[in-house]
Amino acid sequence: MRLTKTLATALLGMTMLTGVSFAATPADTLVIADAIDDVITLDPGEVGEVGGIMAAKQIYQPLVTFDVKDPTQIFGVLAKSWEVSEDGTVFTFTMNPDAKFASGNPVTAFDVEYSLRRVVAMASRSAFLLTQFEISSDNVEERIKAIDESTFVFTIGQPYAESFVLYALSSYVGGIVDSVLVKEHEVDGDWGNAWLKQGNSAGSGPFELTRWEPKQSILLSANPNFWQETPGVERVFFQHVPESAAQRLLLEKGDIDIANKLGPDDHASISANADVKTLDGSSGVIYYMGLNVRNEALSNPDFVKAMKYLVDYDGIAQTIGQGTIDVHQTLVPAGFLGASDYTPYSLDIEKAKELIAASGVSTPVTLDAVVWNVPPYTDFAQAVQATMAQVGVNLNLLVVDGQQWLERYRAADLDVWVGLWGPDYPDPHSNAKAFAVNAEDAPDGSQSLADRFGWDAGDLSPRAMAALRENDTEARRTMYEEIQVEHTDTSPFLYMFQEVRRVAIRSNVEGLVLGLTLSDDRYWNVTKD
Amino acid sequence: MALSATDNVHRLGRVASWLATVAVTLLGLVALTFFIGRVIPIDPVLSIVGEKATQEAYDKVYFALGLDKPIWEQFTTYTLKLLQGDFGTSFTTTRPVLSDLLTFFPATLELATIGLFIGIVLGVPAGVASAYWHDKWPDHLIRIIGLIGYSVPIFWLGLVGLYVFYFKLDWVSGPGQIDVFYVGIVKPITNSILIDSALRGEWEVFWNAVSHITLPAALIGYFSLAYISRMTRSLMLDQLTQEYVLTARLKGANEFEVVLGHALRNAAIPLVTIIALSYGGLLEGSVLIETVFGWPGIGSYIASSLFRGDINAVLGGTFLVGAIFVFLNQLSDVLYATLDPRTR
């Protein structure tokens, strides 16, 4: 009996352990729960991961930026004004004399020169945003050049739509660093990369880096020398909470202010809580299936078209998406210039059967579909597998880890890829280049999605490049609209959905601006009352 | 004189052969991990540069990582550096792997140690009770509790635990090691928040950390309780049917003396090894618990590095876990000797 008693006491003691807990985040700190173990650098010259870009965007400012609500409104940040030469290749920026870095140093054209040249020199994953303008280490000294402290000249290889060039400069690699400070920390010609990568920052933005604990947290503090309107909070704290349900509990409890990675189920279950609200934004992310035309069946246009009728778009959006995706069947995301609501396809088994009969492809056909092993990809793939099987198109789902999923697609070692595309800047070209331009038409000759899936885009490729060079916005819009209709009908890309970026926040949080592309959220106007 | 010299030679020989075994074990472990790391279909370059990078960016990283060299050369370079205590740099954290291990391991150490402590304190008595009242209701009850701890996914238990004890009852703090409020207050000494805050006299931070660790540690404790009580039970059942127990009873020894003084004393010897190895298992870190509780432990460090192809980090982590097992194995041998006079 004594033993039983001891055991009972011990168990009771264990459950009685209680702790102190605070029901609110500090009033001057914005706490954001996110999965940030993807971050491998905070150097604006090489960031590429969502979490890294998100943090770098709060620290570094570009020459120009755009209004998230209306991306056609482009305005200067570090640049006060700019002019474009007659032939459209020379962009001359006049610097804003008020701008200064967190160090107190003024922001000059030489800082811009240094920052953009280092992007080209470091040749990181994100350098393509600049090198696509035919800028390389051979010509960088003429093409990226400061004339004097207040004048910066950016010269591109051939004329493009002005807005396209400005969008590229507004992206994360366009973040300007304090060249005086960074040069002091250069080691062996590394452009200060080792110093900027981890524990330090040298920007002019509303926040500066206080501490980054890899795979744990990122702490930003208000820049005391900020030259524009003081941010609404003193600190921004990104906490690594990978699990959606844990984020939800933290948010409802008031231990975090923003939950960035809530799944549809958790969104549904917080809807009744008055202390929490949701904010919808666009990520520009498009979910699609890429069909490898090197496969014999998939090289047949009728067969490809049949497959487009074999997806239950509305059903998936309702049951799986639950408000986190919208049906979208063209290459330009909604919200961008030239976006179109062309949605010709819906689940139609009979129509698909006719098309397959017309194609001459004999069923059953088995296709290897490579799927990333996380939702929503697995859910999409299973739903599509079920409807396609009804007409003898059997998807052999290869559910793999994220890295392998990317590698199989890079190597074109698959028949079907269940994937996504997220634009790098809010210009239709970011997507048009990926889906509709072949390498021989691309200025830098780089491989696009079209090339990876073995597809010759025909005249769509030069037409997409022509749209890129069109400076009349209305004419440009029309060109993209026309390209999209033809592309949706003829390409081996089976567009399905656009992501609705839904973020859950505490109701006392005001002023959060969600970006138009992933990781462009703007935290500096946020206030907590 | 001559005799003691031979003794010393023997002793030295034993130490030398033990050291050789350890060295071969660890080297084998490194070699195995290294080659597995090279054949898994994860391209570390791609995980650094992303899928949109140009060939130029790809090549730059490929050469920087030394992947152009033959695999034997890569392995030799790595091993030679390792012998000098250089674990290389992790590209996913941008820091030397050694400092990563010193950051992430203490978090796991705290969790595993408290968890194991709970497991022993509750599991051993539960196992003894279970064996003593074999097939009676206390035995059934303890076995059911153990079975639940064993079979219910710890991931699910973690979420339910958070919902009940954090969200509803407010007894403990939520995911994370510490409230945002206290982040950065305690200057690190050992990188263990519990120890550092106590050493620095930051008691408010200490109690906050305690309220954060309570739930995950209790869950790990429950899990090891389930294991330890089950093993204790079967070892004790074995002992209680031995003739010496009967003899002791016939001689009139009281039950307390018989069960704890004789039977448990004998069962304790194999139990030590079981507990030591289960401690080793806990020190590998529980990826699931760490994920649910946003706990920066070694388990999720190794797992997330593996998924990015960050081989230096994986090798460093595996080496550490291997070294821990070797150490615990040795420790249990020493404890054996103390408990069992015959092996002295």
mmCIF file of C-alpha atoms in Angstrom, chain A residues 255-476:
data_model
loop_
_atom_site.group_PDB
_atom_site.id
_atom_site.type_symbol
_atom_site.label_atom_id
_atom_site.label_comp_id
_atom_site.label_asym_id
_atom_site.label_seq_id
_atom_site.Cartn_x
_atom_site.Cartn_y
_atom_site.Cartn_z
ATOM 1 C CA ASP A 255 1.593 35.327 -26.593
ATOM 2 C CA ILE A 256 2.197 36.328 -30.208
ATOM 3 C CA ASP A 257 0.711 39.121 -32.327
ATOM 4 C CA ILE A 258 0.866 37.593 -35.776
ATOM 5 C CA ALA A 259 0.620 33.971 -36.893
ATOM 6 C CA ASN A 260 2.079 33.682 -40.371
ATOM 7 C CA LYS A 261 1.726 29.956 -40.955
ATOM 8 C CA LEU A 262 -1.762 28.861 -39.978
ATOM 9 C CA GLY A 263 -3.317 25.984 -41.865
ATOM 10 C CA PRO A 264 -6.918 26.176 -43.152
ATOM 11 C CA ASP A 265 -8.232 24.128 -40.207
ATOM 12 C CA ASP A 266 -6.713 26.444 -37.638
ATOM 13 C CA HIS A 267 -8.043 29.480 -39.465
ATOM 14 C CA ALA A 268 -11.503 27.971 -39.323
ATOM 15 C CA SER A 269 -11.264 27.322 -35.601
ATOM 16 C CA ILE A 270 -10.169 30.841 -34.631
ATOM 17 C CA SER A 271 -12.933 32.544 -36.590
ATOM 18 C CA ALA A 272 -15.153 32.720 -33.495
ATOM 19 C CA ASN A 273 -12.514 34.381 -31.320
ATOM 20 C CA ALA A 274 -13.100 38.138 -31.030
ATOM 21 C CA ASP A 275 -9.512 38.775 -29.894
ATOM 22 C CA VAL A 276 -8.169 37.621 -33.225
ATOM 23 C CA LYS A 277 -8.781 38.744 -36.789
ATOM 24 C CA THR A 278 -7.557 37.636 -40.171
ATOM 25 C CA LEU A 279 -6.004 39.637 -42.931
ATOM 26 C CA ASP A 280 -6.052 38.450 -46.529
ATOM 27 C CA GLY A 281 -3.308 39.337 -48.914
ATOM 28 C CA SER A 282 -1.961 38.028 -52.138
ATOM 29 C CA SER A 283 1.255 36.105 -52.367
ATOM 30 C CA GLY A 284 1.226 35.972 -56.139
ATOM 31 C CA VAL A 285 1.899 32.252 -55.714
ATOM 32 C CA ILE A 286 0.369 30.081 -58.403
ATOM 33 C CA TYR A 287 -0.143 26.354 -57.954
ATOM 34 C CA TYR A 288 0.128 24.455 -61.196
ATOM 35 C CA MET A 289 0.990 21.130 -62.719
ATOM 36 C CA GLY A 290 3.811 21.126 -65.205
ATOM 37 C CA LEU A 291 3.526 18.420 -67.863
ATOM 38 C CA ASN A 292 6.773 17.202 -69.357
ATOM 39 C CA VAL A 293 6.234 17.177 -73.130
ATOM 40 C CA ARG A 294 9.177 14.798 -73.555
ATOM 41 C CA ASN A 295 6.659 12.129 -72.561
ATOM 42 C CA GLU A 296 4.936 10.836 -75.695
ATOM 43 C CA ALA A 297 1.372 11.168 -74.433
ATOM 44 C CA LEU A 298 2.059 14.600 -73.013
ATOM 45 C CA SER A 299 3.491 15.819 -76.308
ATOM 46 C CA ASN A 300 0.007 15.474 -77.768
ATOM 47 C CA PRO A 301 -1.900 18.803 -77.519
ATOM 48 C CA ASP A 302 -5.329 17.169 -77.367
ATOM 49 C CA PHE A 303 -4.251 14.888 -74.582
ATOM 50 C CA VAL A 304 -2.820 17.814 -72.626
ATOM 51 C CA LYS A 305 -6.050 19.697 -73.121
ATOM 52 C CA ALA A 306 -8.009 16.689 -71.897
ATOM 53 C CA MET A 307 -5.986 16.710 -68.697
ATOM 54 C CA LYS A 308 -7.047 20.308 -68.102
ATOM 55 C CA TYR A 309 -10.649 19.077 -67.960
ATOM 56 C CA LEU A 310 -9.769 16.411 -65.408
ATOM 57 C CA VAL A 311 -9.256 18.593 -62.362
ATOM 58 C CA ASP A 312 -12.106 19.409 -60.000
ATOM 59 C CA TYR A 313 -10.980 23.005 -59.541
ATOM 60 C CA ASP A 314 -13.995 24.258 -57.581
ATOM 61 C CA GLY A 315 -14.248 21.159 -55.437
ATOM 62 C CA ILE A 316 -10.575 21.316 -54.420
ATOM 63 C CA ALA A 317 -10.761 25.048 -53.707
ATOM 64 C CA GLN A 318 -13.737 24.496 -51.420
ATOM 65 C CA THR A 319 -12.862 21.332 -49.580
ATOM 66 C CA ILE A 320 -9.081 21.510 -49.435
ATOM 67 C CA GLY A 321 -8.462 25.230 -49.793
ATOM 68 C CA GLN A 322 -11.169 26.483 -47.437
ATOM 69 C CA GLY A 323 -10.570 30.069 -48.458
ATOM 70 C CA THR A 324 -6.790 29.846 -48.810
ATOM 71 C CA ILE A 325 -6.815 29.424 -52.589
ATOM 72 C CA ASP A 326 -8.788 30.833 -55.513
ATOM 73 C CA VAL A 327 -9.226 29.080 -58.841
ATOM 74 C CA HIS A 328 -6.810 30.747 -61.264
ATOM 75 C CA GLN A 329 -5.980 29.502 -64.742
ATOM 76 C CA THR A 330 -3.598 32.002 -66.295
ATOM 77 C CA LEU A 331 0.045 32.821 -65.837
ATOM 78 C CA VAL A 332 -0.205 36.345 -64.425
ATOM 79 C CA PRO A 333 -1.376 36.424 -60.785
ATOM 80 C CA ALA A 334 -4.453 38.451 -59.865
ATOM 81 C CA GLY A 335 -3.465 41.925 -58.677
ATOM 82 C CA PHE A 336 -0.683 42.296 -61.251
ATOM 83 C CA LEU A 337 -0.773 44.362 -64.419
ATOM 84 C CA GLY A 338 -2.423 42.355 -67.190
ATOM 85 C CA ALA A 339 -4.062 39.832 -64.843
ATOM 86 C CA SER A 340 -6.974 38.043 -66.454
ATOM 87 C CA ASP A 341 -9.946 36.160 -65.061
ATOM 88 C CA TYR A 342 -9.941 33.728 -67.982
ATOM 89 C CA THR A 343 -11.034 30.401 -66.451
ATOM 90 C CA PRO A 344 -12.109 28.119 -69.312
ATOM 91 C CA TYR A 345 -11.619 24.794 -67.557
ATOM 92 C CA SER A 346 -13.724 22.880 -65.088
ATOM 93 C CA LEU A 347 -14.150 19.182 -64.345
ATOM 94 C CA ASP A 348 -15.727 17.657 -67.454
ATOM 95 C CA ILE A 349 -15.136 13.919 -67.810
ATOM 96 C CA GLU A 350 -17.087 13.569 -71.064
ATOM 97 C CA LYS A 351 -15.213 16.364 -72.758
ATOM 98 C CA ALA A 352 -11.929 14.845 -71.608
ATOM 99 C CA LYS A 353 -12.925 11.457 -73.010
ATOM 100 C CA GLU A 354 -13.691 13.050 -76.400
ATOM 101 C CA LEU A 355 -10.366 14.844 -76.457
ATOM 102 C CA ILE A 356 -8.456 11.702 -75.549
ATOM 103 C CA ALA A 357 -10.253 9.776 -78.274
ATOM 104 C CA ALA A 358 -9.374 12.534 -80.742
ATOM 105 C CA SER A 359 -5.742 12.524 -79.589
ATOM 106 C CA GLY A 360 -5.254 8.906 -80.543
ATOM 107 C CA VAL A 361 -3.418 8.195 -77.305
ATOM 108 C CA SER A 362 -4.487 4.800 -76.041
ATOM 109 C CA THR A 363 -5.439 4.596 -72.401
ATOM 110 C CA PRO A 364 -4.638 3.608 -69.743
ATOM 111 C CA VAL A 365 -1.624 5.897 -69.531
ATOM 112 C CA THR A 366 0.579 5.920 -66.449
ATOM 113 C CA LEU A 367 2.404 9.128 -65.573
ATOM 114 C CA ASP A 368 4.985 9.708 -62.832
ATOM 115 C CA ALA A 369 3.878 12.713 -60.822
ATOM 116 C CA VAL A 370 6.414 14.209 -58.399
ATOM 117 C CA VAL A 371 4.770 15.739 -55.357
ATOM 118 C CA TRP A 372 6.271 17.592 -52.393
ATOM 119 C CA ASN A 373 5.387 15.707 -49.200
ATOM 120 C CA VAL A 374 3.551 18.594 -47.520
ATOM 121 C CA PRO A 375 0.048 19.991 -47.800
ATOM 122 C CA PRO A 376 -1.469 21.364 -49.939
ATOM 123 C CA TYR A 377 0.528 19.538 -52.643
ATOM 124 C CA THR A 378 -0.288 16.068 -51.374
ATOM 125 C CA ASP A 379 -3.979 16.956 -51.118
ATOM 126 C CA PHE A 380 -4.043 18.449 -54.621
ATOM 127 C CA ALA A 381 -2.266 15.434 -56.056
ATOM 128 C CA GLN A 382 -4.620 12.924 -54.482
ATOM 129 C CA ALA A 383 -7.696 14.811 -55.630
ATOM 130 C CA VAL A 384 -6.381 15.084 -59.181
ATOM 131 C CA GLN A 385 -5.307 11.448 -59.173
ATOM 132 C CA ALA A 386 -8.882 10.409 -58.369
ATOM 133 C CA THR A 387 -10.513 12.376 -61.183
ATOM 134 C CA MET A 388 -7.880 11.511 -63.783
ATOM 135 C CA ALA A 389 -8.156 7.796 -63.016
ATOM 136 C CA GLN A 390 -11.766 7.913 -64.229
ATOM 137 C CA VAL A 391 -10.594 8.154 -67.833
ATOM 138 C CA GLY A 392 -7.579 5.876 -67.534
ATOM 139 C CA VAL A 393 -4.948 8.532 -66.858
ATOM 140 C CA ASN A 394 -3.159 7.009 -63.902
ATOM 141 C CA LEU A 395 -0.953 9.303 -61.870
ATOM 142 C CA ASN A 396 1.787 7.411 -60.102
ATOM 143 C CA LEU A 397 2.328 9.784 -57.178
ATOM 144 C CA LEU A 398 5.942 10.041 -56.081
ATOM 145 C CA VAL A 399 5.691 11.906 -52.805
ATOM 146 C CA VAL A 400 9.136 13.232 -51.901
ATOM 147 C CA ASP A 401 10.943 15.660 -49.657
ATOM 148 C CA GLY A 402 11.187 19.310 -50.771
ATOM 149 C CA GLN A 403 14.781 19.157 -51.963
ATOM 150 C CA GLN A 404 14.210 16.060 -54.012
ATOM 151 C CA TRP A 405 11.057 17.544 -55.422
ATOM 152 C CA LEU A 406 13.087 20.500 -56.726
ATOM 153 C CA GLU A 407 15.854 18.296 -58.042
ATOM 154 C CA ARG A 408 13.564 16.001 -59.997
ATOM 155 C CA TYR A 409 12.034 19.037 -61.645
ATOM 156 C CA ARG A 410 15.379 20.626 -62.420
ATOM 157 C CA ALA A 411 16.553 17.426 -64.003
ATOM 158 C CA ALA A 412 13.179 17.010 -65.793
ATOM 159 C CA ASP A 413 13.161 13.487 -64.341
ATOM 160 C CA LEU A 414 9.351 13.214 -64.213
ATOM 161 C CA ASP A 415 6.178 13.332 -66.273
ATOM 162 C CA VAL A 416 4.114 15.613 -64.085
ATOM 163 C CA TRP A 417 5.290 18.108 -61.482
ATOM 164 C CA VAL A 418 2.825 19.334 -58.886
ATOM 165 C CA GLY A 419 4.385 22.663 -58.082
ATOM 166 C CA LEU A 420 4.180 26.340 -57.446
ATOM 167 C CA TRP A 421 5.619 29.527 -58.829
ATOM 168 C CA GLY A 422 6.076 32.676 -56.773
ATOM 169 C CA PRO A 423 6.991 35.898 -58.596
ATOM 170 C CA ASP A 424 10.050 37.843 -57.435
ATOM 171 C CA TYR A 425 8.572 41.251 -58.134
ATOM 172 C CA PRO A 426 5.037 42.356 -59.001
ATOM 173 C CA ASP A 427 5.557 42.621 -62.734
ATOM 174 C CA PRO A 428 3.813 40.221 -65.131
ATOM 175 C CA HIS A 429 7.198 39.481 -66.691
ATOM 176 C CA SER A 430 8.352 37.649 -63.582
ATOM 177 C CA ASN A 431 5.807 34.987 -64.519
ATOM 178 C CA ALA A 432 5.786 35.426 -68.287
ATOM 179 C CA LYS A 433 9.514 34.803 -68.409
ATOM 180 C CA ALA A 434 9.104 31.626 -66.417
ATOM 181 C CA PHE A 435 6.168 30.108 -68.257
ATOM 182 C CA ALA A 436 6.294 31.518 -71.759
ATOM 183 C CA VAL A 437 9.865 32.496 -72.709
ATOM 184 C CA ASN A 438 12.364 29.997 -74.094
ATOM 185 C CA ALA A 439 16.082 30.295 -73.392
ATOM 186 C CA GLU A 440 16.986 31.578 -76.866
ATOM 187 C CA ASP A 441 14.677 34.570 -76.409
ATOM 188 C CA ALA A 442 15.705 35.358 -72.831
ATOM 189 C CA PRO A 443 18.277 38.141 -72.568
ATOM 190 C CA ASP A 444 20.519 36.073 -70.295
ATOM 191 C CA GLY A 445 19.751 32.803 -72.072
ATOM 192 C CA SER A 446 18.638 31.236 -68.824
ATOM 193 C CA GLN A 447 16.413 28.185 -68.588
ATOM 194 C CA SER A 448 12.769 28.863 -67.900
ATOM 195 C CA LEU A 449 9.989 26.557 -66.749
ATOM 196 C CA ALA A 450 8.999 26.194 -70.384
ATOM 197 C CA ASP A 451 12.470 24.846 -71.174
ATOM 198 C CA ARG A 452 12.497 22.549 -68.180
ATOM 199 C CA PHE A 453 9.283 20.897 -69.319
ATOM 200 C CA GLY A 454 10.632 20.658 -72.837
ATOM 201 C CA TRP A 455 8.113 23.004 -74.348
ATOM 202 C CA ASP A 456 8.718 25.239 -77.353
ATOM 203 C CA ALA A 457 6.544 28.281 -76.667
ATOM 204 C CA GLY A 458 6.599 29.218 -80.348
ATOM 205 C CA ASP A 459 5.699 32.824 -81.040
ATOM 206 C CA LEU A 460 4.473 33.303 -77.469
ATOM 207 C CA SER A 461 8.106 33.614 -76.431
ATOM 208 C CA PRO A 462 9.012 36.619 -78.630
ATOM 209 C CA ARG A 463 5.576 38.099 -77.921
ATOM 210 C CA ALA A 464 6.212 37.943 -74.171
ATOM 211 C CA MET A 465 9.541 39.652 -74.723
ATOM 212 C CA ALA A 466 7.826 42.326 -76.847
ATOM 213 C CA ALA A 467 5.343 42.951 -74.039
ATOM 214 C CA LEU A 468 8.307 43.419 -71.754
ATOM 215 C CA ARG A 469 9.640 46.183 -73.987
ATOM 216 C CA GLU A 470 6.299 47.969 -74.355
ATOM 217 C CA ASN A 471 6.269 51.233 -72.449
ATOM 218 C CA ASP A 472 2.622 52.129 -72.990
ATOM 219 C CA THR A 473 0.929 50.571 -69.939
ATOM 220 C CA GLU A 474 -2.453 50.021 -71.631
ATOM 221 C CA ALA A 475 -0.915 48.428 -74.692
ATOM 222 C CA ARG A 476 1.231 46.266 -72.421
#
